[in-house]
XYZ file of C-alpha atoms in Angstrom:
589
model
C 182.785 88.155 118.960
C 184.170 85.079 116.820
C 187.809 85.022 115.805
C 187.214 86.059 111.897
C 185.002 89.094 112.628
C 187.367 90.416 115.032
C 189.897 90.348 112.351
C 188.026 91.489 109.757
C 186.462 94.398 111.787
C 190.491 95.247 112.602
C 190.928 94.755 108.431
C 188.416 96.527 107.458
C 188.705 99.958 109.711
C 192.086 100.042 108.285
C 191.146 99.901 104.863
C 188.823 102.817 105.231
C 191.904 105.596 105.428
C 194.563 106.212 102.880
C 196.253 102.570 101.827
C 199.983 103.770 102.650
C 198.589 104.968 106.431
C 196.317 101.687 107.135
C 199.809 99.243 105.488
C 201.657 101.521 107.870
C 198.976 101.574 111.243
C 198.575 97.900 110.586
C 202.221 96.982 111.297
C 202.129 98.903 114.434
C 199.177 98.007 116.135
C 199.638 95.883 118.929
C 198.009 92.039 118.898
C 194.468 92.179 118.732
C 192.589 89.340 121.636
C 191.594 86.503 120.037
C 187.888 85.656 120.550
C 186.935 81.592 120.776
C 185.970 80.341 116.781
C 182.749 79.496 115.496
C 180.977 75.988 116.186
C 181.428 73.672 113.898
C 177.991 73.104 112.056
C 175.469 70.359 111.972
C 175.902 67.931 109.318
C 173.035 68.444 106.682
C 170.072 66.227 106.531
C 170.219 63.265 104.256
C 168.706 64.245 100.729
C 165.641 62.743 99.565
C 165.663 59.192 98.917
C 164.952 59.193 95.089
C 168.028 62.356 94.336
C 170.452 60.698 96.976
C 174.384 60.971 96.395
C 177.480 61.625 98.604
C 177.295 65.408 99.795
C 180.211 67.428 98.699
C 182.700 68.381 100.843
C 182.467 71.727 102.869
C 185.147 74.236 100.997
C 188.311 74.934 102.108
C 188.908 78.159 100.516
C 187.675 80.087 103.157
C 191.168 80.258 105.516
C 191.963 83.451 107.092
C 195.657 84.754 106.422
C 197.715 85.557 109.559
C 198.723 89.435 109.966
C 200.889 91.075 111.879
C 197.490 92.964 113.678
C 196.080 89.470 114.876
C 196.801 86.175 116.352
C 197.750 83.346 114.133
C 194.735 82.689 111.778
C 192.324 80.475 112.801
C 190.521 78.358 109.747
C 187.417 80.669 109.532
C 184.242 78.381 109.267
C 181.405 79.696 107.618
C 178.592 79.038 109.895
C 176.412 77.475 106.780
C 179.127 76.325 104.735
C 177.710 72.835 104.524
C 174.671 73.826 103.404
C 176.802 76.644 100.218
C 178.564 72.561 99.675
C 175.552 70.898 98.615
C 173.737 73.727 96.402
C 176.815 74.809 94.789
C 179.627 73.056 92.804
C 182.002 75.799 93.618
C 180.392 77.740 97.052
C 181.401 80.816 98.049
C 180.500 82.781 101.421
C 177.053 82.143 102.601
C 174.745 85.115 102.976
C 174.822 85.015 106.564
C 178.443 84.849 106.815
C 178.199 88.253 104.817
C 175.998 90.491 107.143
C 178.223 88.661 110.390
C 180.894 89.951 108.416
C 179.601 93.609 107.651
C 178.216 93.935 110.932
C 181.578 93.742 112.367
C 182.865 96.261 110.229
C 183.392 100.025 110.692
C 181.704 100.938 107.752
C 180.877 99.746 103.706
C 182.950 97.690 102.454
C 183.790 97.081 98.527
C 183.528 93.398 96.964
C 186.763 93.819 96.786
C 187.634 94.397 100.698
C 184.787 91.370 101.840
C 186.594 89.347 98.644
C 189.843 90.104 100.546
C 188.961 89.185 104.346
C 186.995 86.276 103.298
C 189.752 85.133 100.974
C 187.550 85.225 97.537
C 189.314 87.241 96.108
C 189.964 84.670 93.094
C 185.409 84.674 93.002
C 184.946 88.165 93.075
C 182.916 87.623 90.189
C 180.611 85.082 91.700
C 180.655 87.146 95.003
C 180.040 90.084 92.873
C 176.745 88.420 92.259
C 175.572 87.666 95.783
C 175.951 90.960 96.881
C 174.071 92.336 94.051
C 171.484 89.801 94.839
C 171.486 90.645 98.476
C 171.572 94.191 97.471
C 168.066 93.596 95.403
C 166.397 91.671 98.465
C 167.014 94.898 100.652
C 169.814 92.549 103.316
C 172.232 95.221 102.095
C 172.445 98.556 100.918
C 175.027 100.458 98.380
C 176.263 103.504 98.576
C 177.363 105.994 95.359
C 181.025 104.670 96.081
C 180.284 101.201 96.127
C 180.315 100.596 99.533
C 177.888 97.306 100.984
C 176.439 97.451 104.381
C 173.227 95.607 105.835
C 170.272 97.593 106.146
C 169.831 97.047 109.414
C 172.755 99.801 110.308
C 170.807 102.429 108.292
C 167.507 103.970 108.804
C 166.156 102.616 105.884
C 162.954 100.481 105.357
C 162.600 98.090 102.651
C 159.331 97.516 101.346
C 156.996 97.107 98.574
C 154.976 99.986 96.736
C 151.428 100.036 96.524
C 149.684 102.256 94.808
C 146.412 104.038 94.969
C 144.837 105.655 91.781
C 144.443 108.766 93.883
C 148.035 109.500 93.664
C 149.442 108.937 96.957
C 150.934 105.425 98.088
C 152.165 103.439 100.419
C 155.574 101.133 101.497
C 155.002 97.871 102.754
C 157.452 97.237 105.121
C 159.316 93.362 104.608
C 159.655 93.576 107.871
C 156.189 93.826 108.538
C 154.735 96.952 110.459
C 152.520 99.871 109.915
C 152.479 100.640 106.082
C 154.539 104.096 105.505
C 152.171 106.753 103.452
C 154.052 107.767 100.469
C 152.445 111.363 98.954
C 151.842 111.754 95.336
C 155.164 113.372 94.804
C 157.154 110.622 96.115
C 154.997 108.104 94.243
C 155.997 109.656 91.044
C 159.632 108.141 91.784
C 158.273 104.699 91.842
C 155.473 102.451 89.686
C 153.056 99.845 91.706
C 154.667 96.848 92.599
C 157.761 98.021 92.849
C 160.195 97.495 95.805
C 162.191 99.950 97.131
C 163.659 101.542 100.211
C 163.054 104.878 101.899
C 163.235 106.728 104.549
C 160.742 107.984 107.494
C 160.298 111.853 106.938
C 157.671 112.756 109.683
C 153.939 112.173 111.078
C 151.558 113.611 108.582
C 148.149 115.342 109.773
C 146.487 111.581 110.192
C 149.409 110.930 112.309
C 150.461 108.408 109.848
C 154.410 107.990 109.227
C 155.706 109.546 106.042
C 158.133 108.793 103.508
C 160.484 109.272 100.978
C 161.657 106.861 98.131
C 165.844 106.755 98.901
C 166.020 103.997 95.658
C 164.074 101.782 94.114
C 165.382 98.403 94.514
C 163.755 96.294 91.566
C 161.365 97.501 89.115
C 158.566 94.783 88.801
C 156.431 96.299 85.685
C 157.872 95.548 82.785
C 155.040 96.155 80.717
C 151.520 97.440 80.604
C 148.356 97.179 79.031
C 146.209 100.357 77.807
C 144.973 102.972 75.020
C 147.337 104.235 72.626
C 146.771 108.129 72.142
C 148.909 110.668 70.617
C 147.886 114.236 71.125
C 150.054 117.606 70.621
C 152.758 115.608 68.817
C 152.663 113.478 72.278
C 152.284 109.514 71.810
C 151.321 107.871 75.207
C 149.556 105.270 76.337
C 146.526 105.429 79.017
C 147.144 102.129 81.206
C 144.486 99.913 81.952
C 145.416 99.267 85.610
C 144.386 102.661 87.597
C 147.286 101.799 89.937
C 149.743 102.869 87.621
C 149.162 106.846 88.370
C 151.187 108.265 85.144
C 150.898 107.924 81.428
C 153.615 106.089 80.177
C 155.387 108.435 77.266
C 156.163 106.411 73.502
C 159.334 107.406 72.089
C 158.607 108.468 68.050
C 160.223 105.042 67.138
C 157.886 103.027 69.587
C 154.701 103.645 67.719
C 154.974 100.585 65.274
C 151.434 100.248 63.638
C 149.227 101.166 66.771
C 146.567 103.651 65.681
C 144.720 105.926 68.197
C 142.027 104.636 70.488
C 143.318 100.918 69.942
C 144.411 98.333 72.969
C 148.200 98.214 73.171
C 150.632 96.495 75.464
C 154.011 98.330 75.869
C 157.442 97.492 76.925
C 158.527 100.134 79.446
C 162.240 101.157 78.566
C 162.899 104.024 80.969
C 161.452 104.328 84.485
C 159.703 107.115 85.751
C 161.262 109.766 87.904
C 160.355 113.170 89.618
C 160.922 115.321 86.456
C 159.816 112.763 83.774
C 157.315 110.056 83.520
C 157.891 106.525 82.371
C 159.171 105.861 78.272
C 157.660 102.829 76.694
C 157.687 100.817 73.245
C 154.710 99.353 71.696
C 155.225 95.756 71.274
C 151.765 94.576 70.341
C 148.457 95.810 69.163
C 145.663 93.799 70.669
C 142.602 95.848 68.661
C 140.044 98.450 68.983
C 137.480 96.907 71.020
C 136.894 94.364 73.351
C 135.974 90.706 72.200
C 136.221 87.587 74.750
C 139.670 86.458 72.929
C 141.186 90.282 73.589
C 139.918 89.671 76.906
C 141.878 86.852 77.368
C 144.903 88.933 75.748
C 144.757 91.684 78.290
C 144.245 89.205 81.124
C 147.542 87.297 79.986
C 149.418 90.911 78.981
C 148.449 92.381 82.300
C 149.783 89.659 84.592
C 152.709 89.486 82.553
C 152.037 86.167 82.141
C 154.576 83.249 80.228
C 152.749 82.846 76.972
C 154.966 81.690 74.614
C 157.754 78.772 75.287
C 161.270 79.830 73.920
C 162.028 77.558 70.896
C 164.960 75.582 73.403
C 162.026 74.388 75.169
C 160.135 73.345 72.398
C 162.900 71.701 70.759
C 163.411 69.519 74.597
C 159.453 68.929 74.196
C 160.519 67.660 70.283
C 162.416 65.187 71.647
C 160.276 63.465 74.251
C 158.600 59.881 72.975
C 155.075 60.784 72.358
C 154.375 56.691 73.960
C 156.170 54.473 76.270
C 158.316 51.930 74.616
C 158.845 48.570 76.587
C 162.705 49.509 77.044
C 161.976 53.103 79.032
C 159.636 50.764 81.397
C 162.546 49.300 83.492
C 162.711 48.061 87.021
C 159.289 49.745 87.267
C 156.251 48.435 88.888
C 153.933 46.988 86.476
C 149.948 47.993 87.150
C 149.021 47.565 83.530
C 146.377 44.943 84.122
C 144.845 47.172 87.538
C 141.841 48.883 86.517
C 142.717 51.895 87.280
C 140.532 54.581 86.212
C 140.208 59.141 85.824
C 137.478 60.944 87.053
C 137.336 64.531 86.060
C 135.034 67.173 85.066
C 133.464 66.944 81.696
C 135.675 69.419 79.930
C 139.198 68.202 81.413
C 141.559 67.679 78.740
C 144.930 66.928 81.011
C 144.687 63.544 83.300
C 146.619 63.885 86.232
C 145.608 61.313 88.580
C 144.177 57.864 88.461
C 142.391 55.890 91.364
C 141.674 52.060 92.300
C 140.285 50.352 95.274
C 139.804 46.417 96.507
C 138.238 45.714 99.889
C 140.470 42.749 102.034
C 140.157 41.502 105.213
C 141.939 44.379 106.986
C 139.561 46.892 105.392
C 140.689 48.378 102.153
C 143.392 49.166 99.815
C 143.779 52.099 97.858
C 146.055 53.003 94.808
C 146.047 57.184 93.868
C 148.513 57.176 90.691
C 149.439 60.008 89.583
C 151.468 61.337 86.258
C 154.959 60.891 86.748
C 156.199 64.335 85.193
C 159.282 64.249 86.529
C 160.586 61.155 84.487
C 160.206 63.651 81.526
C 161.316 67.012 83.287
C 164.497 66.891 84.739
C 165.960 69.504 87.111
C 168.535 72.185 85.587
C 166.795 71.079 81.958
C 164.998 74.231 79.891
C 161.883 72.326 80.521
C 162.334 72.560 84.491
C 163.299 76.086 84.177
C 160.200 76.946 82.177
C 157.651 75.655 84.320
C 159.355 76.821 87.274
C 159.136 80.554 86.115
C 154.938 79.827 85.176
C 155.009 77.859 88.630
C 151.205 76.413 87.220
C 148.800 76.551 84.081
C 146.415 79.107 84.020
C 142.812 78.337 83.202
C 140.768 80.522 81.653
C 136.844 80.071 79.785
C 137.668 77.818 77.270
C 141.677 79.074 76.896
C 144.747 77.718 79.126
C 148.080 78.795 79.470
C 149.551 75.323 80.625
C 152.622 75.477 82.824
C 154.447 72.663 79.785
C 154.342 72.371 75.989
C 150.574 70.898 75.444
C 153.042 67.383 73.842
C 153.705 66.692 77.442
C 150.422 68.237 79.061
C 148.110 67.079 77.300
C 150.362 63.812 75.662
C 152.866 61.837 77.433
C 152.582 63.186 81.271
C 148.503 62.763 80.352
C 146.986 59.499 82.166
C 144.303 59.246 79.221
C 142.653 55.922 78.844
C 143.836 52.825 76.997
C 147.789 53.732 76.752
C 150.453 53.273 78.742
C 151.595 55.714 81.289
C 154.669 55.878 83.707
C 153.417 56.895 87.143
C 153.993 57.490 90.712
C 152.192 55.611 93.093
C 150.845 55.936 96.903
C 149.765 52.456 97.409
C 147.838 52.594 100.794
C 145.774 50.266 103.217
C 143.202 51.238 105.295
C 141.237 49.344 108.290
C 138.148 49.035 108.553
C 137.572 52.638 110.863
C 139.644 54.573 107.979
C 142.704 54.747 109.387
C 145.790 54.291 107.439
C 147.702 51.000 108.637
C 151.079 51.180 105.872
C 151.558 53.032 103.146
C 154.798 53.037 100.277
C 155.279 55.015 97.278
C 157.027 53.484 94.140
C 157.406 54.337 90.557
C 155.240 52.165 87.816
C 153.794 51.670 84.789
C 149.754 51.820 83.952
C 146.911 51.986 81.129
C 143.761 53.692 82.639
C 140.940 51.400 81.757
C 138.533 54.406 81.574
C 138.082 57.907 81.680
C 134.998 59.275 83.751
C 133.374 62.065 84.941
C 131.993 63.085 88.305
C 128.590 63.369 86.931
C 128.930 59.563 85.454
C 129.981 58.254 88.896
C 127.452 59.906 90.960
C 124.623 59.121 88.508
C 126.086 55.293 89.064
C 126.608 55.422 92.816
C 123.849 58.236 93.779
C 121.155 57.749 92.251
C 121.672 54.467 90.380
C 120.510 55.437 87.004
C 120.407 52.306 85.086
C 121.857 53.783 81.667
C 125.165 55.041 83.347
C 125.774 51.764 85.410
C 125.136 50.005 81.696
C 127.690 52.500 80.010
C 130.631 52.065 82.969
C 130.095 48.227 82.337
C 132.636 45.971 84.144
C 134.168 48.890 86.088
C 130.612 49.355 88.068
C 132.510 47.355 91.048
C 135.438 49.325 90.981
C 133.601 52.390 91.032
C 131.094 51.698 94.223
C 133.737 50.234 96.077
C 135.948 53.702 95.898
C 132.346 55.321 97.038
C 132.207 52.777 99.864
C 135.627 53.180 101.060
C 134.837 57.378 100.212
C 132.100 56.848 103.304
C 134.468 55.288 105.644
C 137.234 58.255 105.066
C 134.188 60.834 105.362
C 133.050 59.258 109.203
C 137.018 59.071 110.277
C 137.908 62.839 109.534
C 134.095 63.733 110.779
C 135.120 61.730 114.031
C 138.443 63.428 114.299
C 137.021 66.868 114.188
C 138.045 67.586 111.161
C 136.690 70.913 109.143
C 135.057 71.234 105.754
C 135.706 73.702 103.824
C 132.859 74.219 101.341
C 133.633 76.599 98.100
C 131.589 77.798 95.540
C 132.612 77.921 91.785
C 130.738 79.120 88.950
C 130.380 77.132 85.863
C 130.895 79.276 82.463
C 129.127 77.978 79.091
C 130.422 79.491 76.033
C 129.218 79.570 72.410
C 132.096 78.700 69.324
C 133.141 82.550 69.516
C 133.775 83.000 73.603
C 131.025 84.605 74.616
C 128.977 83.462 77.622
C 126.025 81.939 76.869
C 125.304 80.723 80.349
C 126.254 80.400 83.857
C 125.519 78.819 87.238
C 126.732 77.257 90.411
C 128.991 74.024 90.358
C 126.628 71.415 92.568
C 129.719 68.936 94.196
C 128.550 65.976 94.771
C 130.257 62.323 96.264
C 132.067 62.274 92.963
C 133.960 65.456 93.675
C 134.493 64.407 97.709
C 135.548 61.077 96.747
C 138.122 62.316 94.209
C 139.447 65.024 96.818
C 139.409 62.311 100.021
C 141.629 59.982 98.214
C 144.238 62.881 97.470
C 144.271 64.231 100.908
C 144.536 60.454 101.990
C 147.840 60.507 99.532
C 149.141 64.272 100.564
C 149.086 62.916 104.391
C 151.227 59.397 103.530
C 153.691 61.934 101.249
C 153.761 64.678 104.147
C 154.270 61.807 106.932
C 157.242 59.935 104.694
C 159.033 63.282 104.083
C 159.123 64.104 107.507
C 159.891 60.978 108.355
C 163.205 61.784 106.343
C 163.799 64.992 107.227
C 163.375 66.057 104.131
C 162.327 70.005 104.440
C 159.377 71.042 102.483
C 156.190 72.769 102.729
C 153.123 71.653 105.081
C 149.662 72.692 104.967
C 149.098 72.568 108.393
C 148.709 74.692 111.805
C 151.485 75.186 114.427
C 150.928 73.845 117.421
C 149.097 76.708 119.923
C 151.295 78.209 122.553
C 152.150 76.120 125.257
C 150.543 78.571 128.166
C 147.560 78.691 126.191
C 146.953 75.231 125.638
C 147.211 74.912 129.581
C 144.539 77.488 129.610
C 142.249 75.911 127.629
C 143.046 72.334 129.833
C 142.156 74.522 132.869
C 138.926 75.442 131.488
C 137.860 72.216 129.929
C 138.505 70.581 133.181
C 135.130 72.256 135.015
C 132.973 70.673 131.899
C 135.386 67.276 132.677
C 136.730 67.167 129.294
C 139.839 66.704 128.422
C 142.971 66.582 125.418
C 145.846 65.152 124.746
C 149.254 66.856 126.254
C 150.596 69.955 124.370
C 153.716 67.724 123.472
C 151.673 65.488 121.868
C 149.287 67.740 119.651
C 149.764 67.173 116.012
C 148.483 68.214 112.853
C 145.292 65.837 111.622
C-alpha cells in the first residue's frame, strides 16, 4: 500500500472514536512501516496546437504532515495531479486520489477528516464540491452523519430508473449487468429517468433480482407536459408521457390561468415519495387542443429542451460585428478570389461548409471550408456555455431550435454567398487513385461565389439539363470537376472495402399554418454523396492530425479485433490462399 494511504488509513481509524482517546492512542502507537511512494506521473500530452501555453505547475499543497504514528512524511503525490494542474487554476485532490484514499480507510470519512489527511483543509469548500459531485455520479455514497465512502464497499447499485406505464420498473445498473426489477411500490419513490441507488432484496417469481430504492441520487424531470384537471377540490395534472406512473399534485397557488382540459407544462417543486405523489406549479398554458405549432410546444416542453437564450447571451450575440471588417482579417489566409461555393438542400437557411476543387498534375486538390465559429465563441464565454448545454440545433417541420442566437447562426458564422466569411480550412491533395498525398489546416478568409442546391448540381452533372448548366454560369467547371474528383473518392473507398450506409429520410411539405400537406422519400443523388465524400475526406485529415498530436478526442471508428481472433481468421483464410495484413498493423479506414 503507498506511503499516504497507510497514513491516512492509521488517521482515519483514529478519528472514528472519541477525539481525546484517538489524540491519546495516537501518541502511543508504535511507528507504523512505511510502504514505497507513488510513481511519479507521466507528463501530460502537449495541448492542441491552436490553445497552446506553458502547463501549470503540479500543486504543492498536497504534503503530508509528519505524526508521531508514522514515519517522517513523505510529499504525497497525487497520482493525476498533473492532469487537476492544467484544468484547474487552483487544483485540489483528484477524484481518484479520493476513492485510493477512502478505500484505505476504516470507515466514512467527513470533508473535514479527507480535508485534513490530504491537507485541504484551507479548500474544504472546493473539496466540499467534489465530493458532492462524486456523491451525485454514484463513486461515493453518504451516510445520515455525513460520512463519504465509495460505493464499491457497500452493497449498493447505482443505476438509472426506467419506467414502465404498468407500474413496475427497473434500475439500470452503471455498471452494466442484468437490469434490477423495481415493483410498483418502490417505483413510487422515484420518477423515470431518474438515477438512484438501491439495494438487491431477493429473486422474484421470474427469477429476476429485486429491488429497493435506498436514495435517489439526481432527479432528472424537472418538468412535464399534460392535462390540467381539478376534481374534488384536487388540481393535478395528467402527464403526457405514460412513463411517468403518478399524477403530479398542483399546490392552490400553482394554478395560474390554466383551465380544465387544457395542455399545461408544470414545474415539479416536490418529488414524489411512498406516502405522497409529486407537487408541481403551472408555468405555462400551451391550449386546448392540438395544432402543429402546440405540437412543436410539447415536443420542445417534453424534452426539456433550451428554448429561450438568457438575456447575457443575447447581449454577447449584441456585440458580435454582423460583417467582417478588413482589421479582424489579420494574418489570415486570404481565399476571397477562390470560387468557393454551398451546396445544400433547398430549404437550408444556415451555411456551414463551402467546397472547391482544381485538377493538377498529381491528381486533384480539394478545399472543404467550413464556418469558423469559434473565432466568435470563445471558451468560458456565456455564448460557449449556452451551446454547450443545447450541445446542437434541433430541427423540426419548418421550426428550429438552433444551438446559437439566429445573429450568429444564421449571420456572421453563416457562409452565405457574396460576403465575406472567416473560415477554417482542410486544404487537401489527392493522386490520381484517391488517395490523400498532404493535407494542412489553416484559418482564412472567403466570399462564397454561389449558393446551390443538390438538385441544381445533379440536374448540371446528371443529367445535363441545359437550363441549370445556363443558370450556374461560370461555376459549371467548378462544379463537374468536384463530381469528377466525387468518382475517384467513390472507386478508392469501394476498393478499400469500405461500407455504405444507405438511410432513408422523409421529406415533409407544409402549408403557411404547419400542417402537412405532403410527404415522400428523400431520393440522394451524386449531389448528396459528393457533399458527404468531401467531409469524410476532411474528418479523416482532422482525425489523422489530432492523433498525430496526441491530442485526445473522439473517433468514429472500430477497435482493432482481438488479437487470437484475428489469428483465427488468418488460419482460415489461408485454405482459400488469402491473406491480410498483420494484427499490429490493422487500422481504421
Amino acid at each position: 500500500m503507498p506511503d499516504f494511504l497507510v497514513r491516512a488509513a492509521a488517521g482515519a481509524s483514529t478519528k472514528s472514536a472519541n477525539k481525546r482517546a484517538a489524540d491519546k492512542a495516537a501518541n502511543a502507537s508504535p511507528e507504523l512501516p512505511v510502504a514505497p511512494a507513488l510513481p511519479t506521473p507521466p507528463a501530460p500530452r502537449a495541448p492542441h496546437p491552436r490553445k497552446s501555453g506553458p502547463p501549470a505547475p503540479p500543486p504543492e499543497r498536497f504534503q503530508q504532515a509528519p505524526t508521531e504514528a508514522s514515519a517522517p512524511a513523505a510529499e504525497f503525490k497525487d497520482p493525476h495531479a498533473d492532469r487537476e494542474a492544467l484544468r484547474y487554476a487552483e487544483p485540489i485532490a483528484s477524484r481518484e486520489a479520493i476513492l485510493q484514499l477512502l478505500d484505505a480507510c476504516d470507515g466514512p470519512q467527513t470533508a473535514e477528516e479527507i480535508a485534513e489527511q490530504l491537507n485541504l483543509s484551507d479548500r474544504i469548500d472546493a473539496l466540499g464540491k467534489r465530493l458532492a459531485a462524486m456523491v451525485r455520479e454514484a463513486q461515493l455514497v453518504q451516510n445520515r452523519r455525513g460520512g463519504y465512502a465509495p460505493v464499491q464497499q457497500t452493497s449498493l447499485i447505482a443505476g438509472v430508473v426506467i419506467a414502465n406505464p404498468e407500474g413496475f420498473g427497473f434500475l439500470k445498473p452503471d455498471e452494466g449487468g442484468d437490469d434490477l426489477f423495481l415493483p410498483p411500490y418502490e417505483m413510487r419513490k422515484v420518477m423515470h429517468g431518474d438515477r438512484a441507488l438501491a439495494n438487491v432484496t431477493g429473486i422474484d417469481r421470474r427469477g429476476r433480482r429485486e429491488g429497493a430504492i435506498a436514495r435517489v441520487l439526481e432527479r432528472r424531470m424537472s418538468r412535464m407536459l399534460g392535462r390540467f384537471f381539478y376534481e374534488h377540490g384536487v388540481a393535478y395534472v395528467d402527464p403526457d408521457d405514460k412513463r411517468v406512473q403518478r399524477n403530479v399534485q398542483i399546490a392552490p397557488d400553482g394554478i395560474g390561468e390554466a383551465r380544465e382540459g387544457q395542455l399545461v407544462v408544470c414545474e415539479l417543486i416536490a418529488p414524489p415519495d411512498a406516502r405522497r405523489p409529486a407537487i408541481g406549479k403551472i408555468i405555462a398554458v400551451l391550449g386546448d387542443k392540438l395544432t402543429p405549432s402546440l405540437v412543436v410546444e410539447m415536443a420542445i416542453h417534453g424534452h426539456e429542451l433550451p428554448h429561450e437564450f438568457p438575456q447575457e447571451v443575447l447581449d454577447e450575440a449584441a456585440a458580435v460585428p454582423l460583417v467582417v471588417e478588413p482589421q479582424m482579417i489579420g494574418g489570415r489566409v486570404d481565399l476571397r478570389q477562390m470560387p468557393l461555393v454551398t451546396i445544400d438542400g433547398e430549404d437550408a437557411k444556415d451555411f456551414d461548409d463551402a467546397v472547391y476543387c482544381e485538377p493538377n498534375v498529381d491528381g486533384f486538390r480539394l478545399v472543404v471550408a467550413i464556418a469558423d465559429v469559434s473565432n466568435y465563441v470563445r471558451p468560458g464565454t456565456p455564448l460557449d456555455d449556452e451551446a454547450q448545454k443545447r450541445a446542437t440545433s434541433v430541427y423540426f417541420p419548418g421550426f428550429v431550435v438552433p444551438m446559437l442566437p439566429e445573429t450568429l447562426s444564421n449571420g456572421i458564422c453563416s457562409l452565405m454567398p457574396k460576403v465575406d466569411r472567416m473560415c477554417f480550412v482542410c486544404d487537401m491533395q489527392f493522386g490520381r487513385d484517391g488517395e490523400v498525398t498532404g493535407s494542412r489546416f489553416y484559418e482564412a478568409v472567403m466570399n462564397s461565389h454561389a449558393r446551390l442546391t443538390y438538385n441544381q448540381v445533379w440536374k448540371a452533372v446528371g443529367e445535363d439539363d441545359a437550363d441549370t448548366k445556363a443558370f450556374i454560369g461560370p461555376l459549371l467547371p467548378q462544379v463537374q470537376r468536384l463530381h469528377q474528383l466525387y468518382n475517384v473518392l467513390s472507386k478508392a473507398r469501394t476498393q478499400r472495402g469500405a461500407i455504405e450506409f444507405e438511410t432513408s429520410e422523409v421529406r415533409f411539405v407544409l402549408d403557411n399554418t404547419g400542417e402537412v400537406t405532403q410527404a415522400g422519400m428523400l431520393v440522394r443523388n451524386d449531389a448528396h454523396k459528393l457533399i458527404e465524400e468531401c467531409m469524410i475526406a476532411a474528418n479523416v485529415e482532422a482525425a489523422r492530425y489530432l492523433l498525430s498530436m496526441h491530442v485526445p478526442a473522439p473517433y468514429r471508428v472500430h477497435e482493432r479485433p482481438p488479437e487470437s481472433k484475428y489469428e483465427d481468421l488468418l488460419e482460415f483464410l489461408k485454405e482459400f490462399q488469402l491473406s491480410l495484413p498483420a494484427w499490429s498493423k490493422v487500422r481504421p479506414g
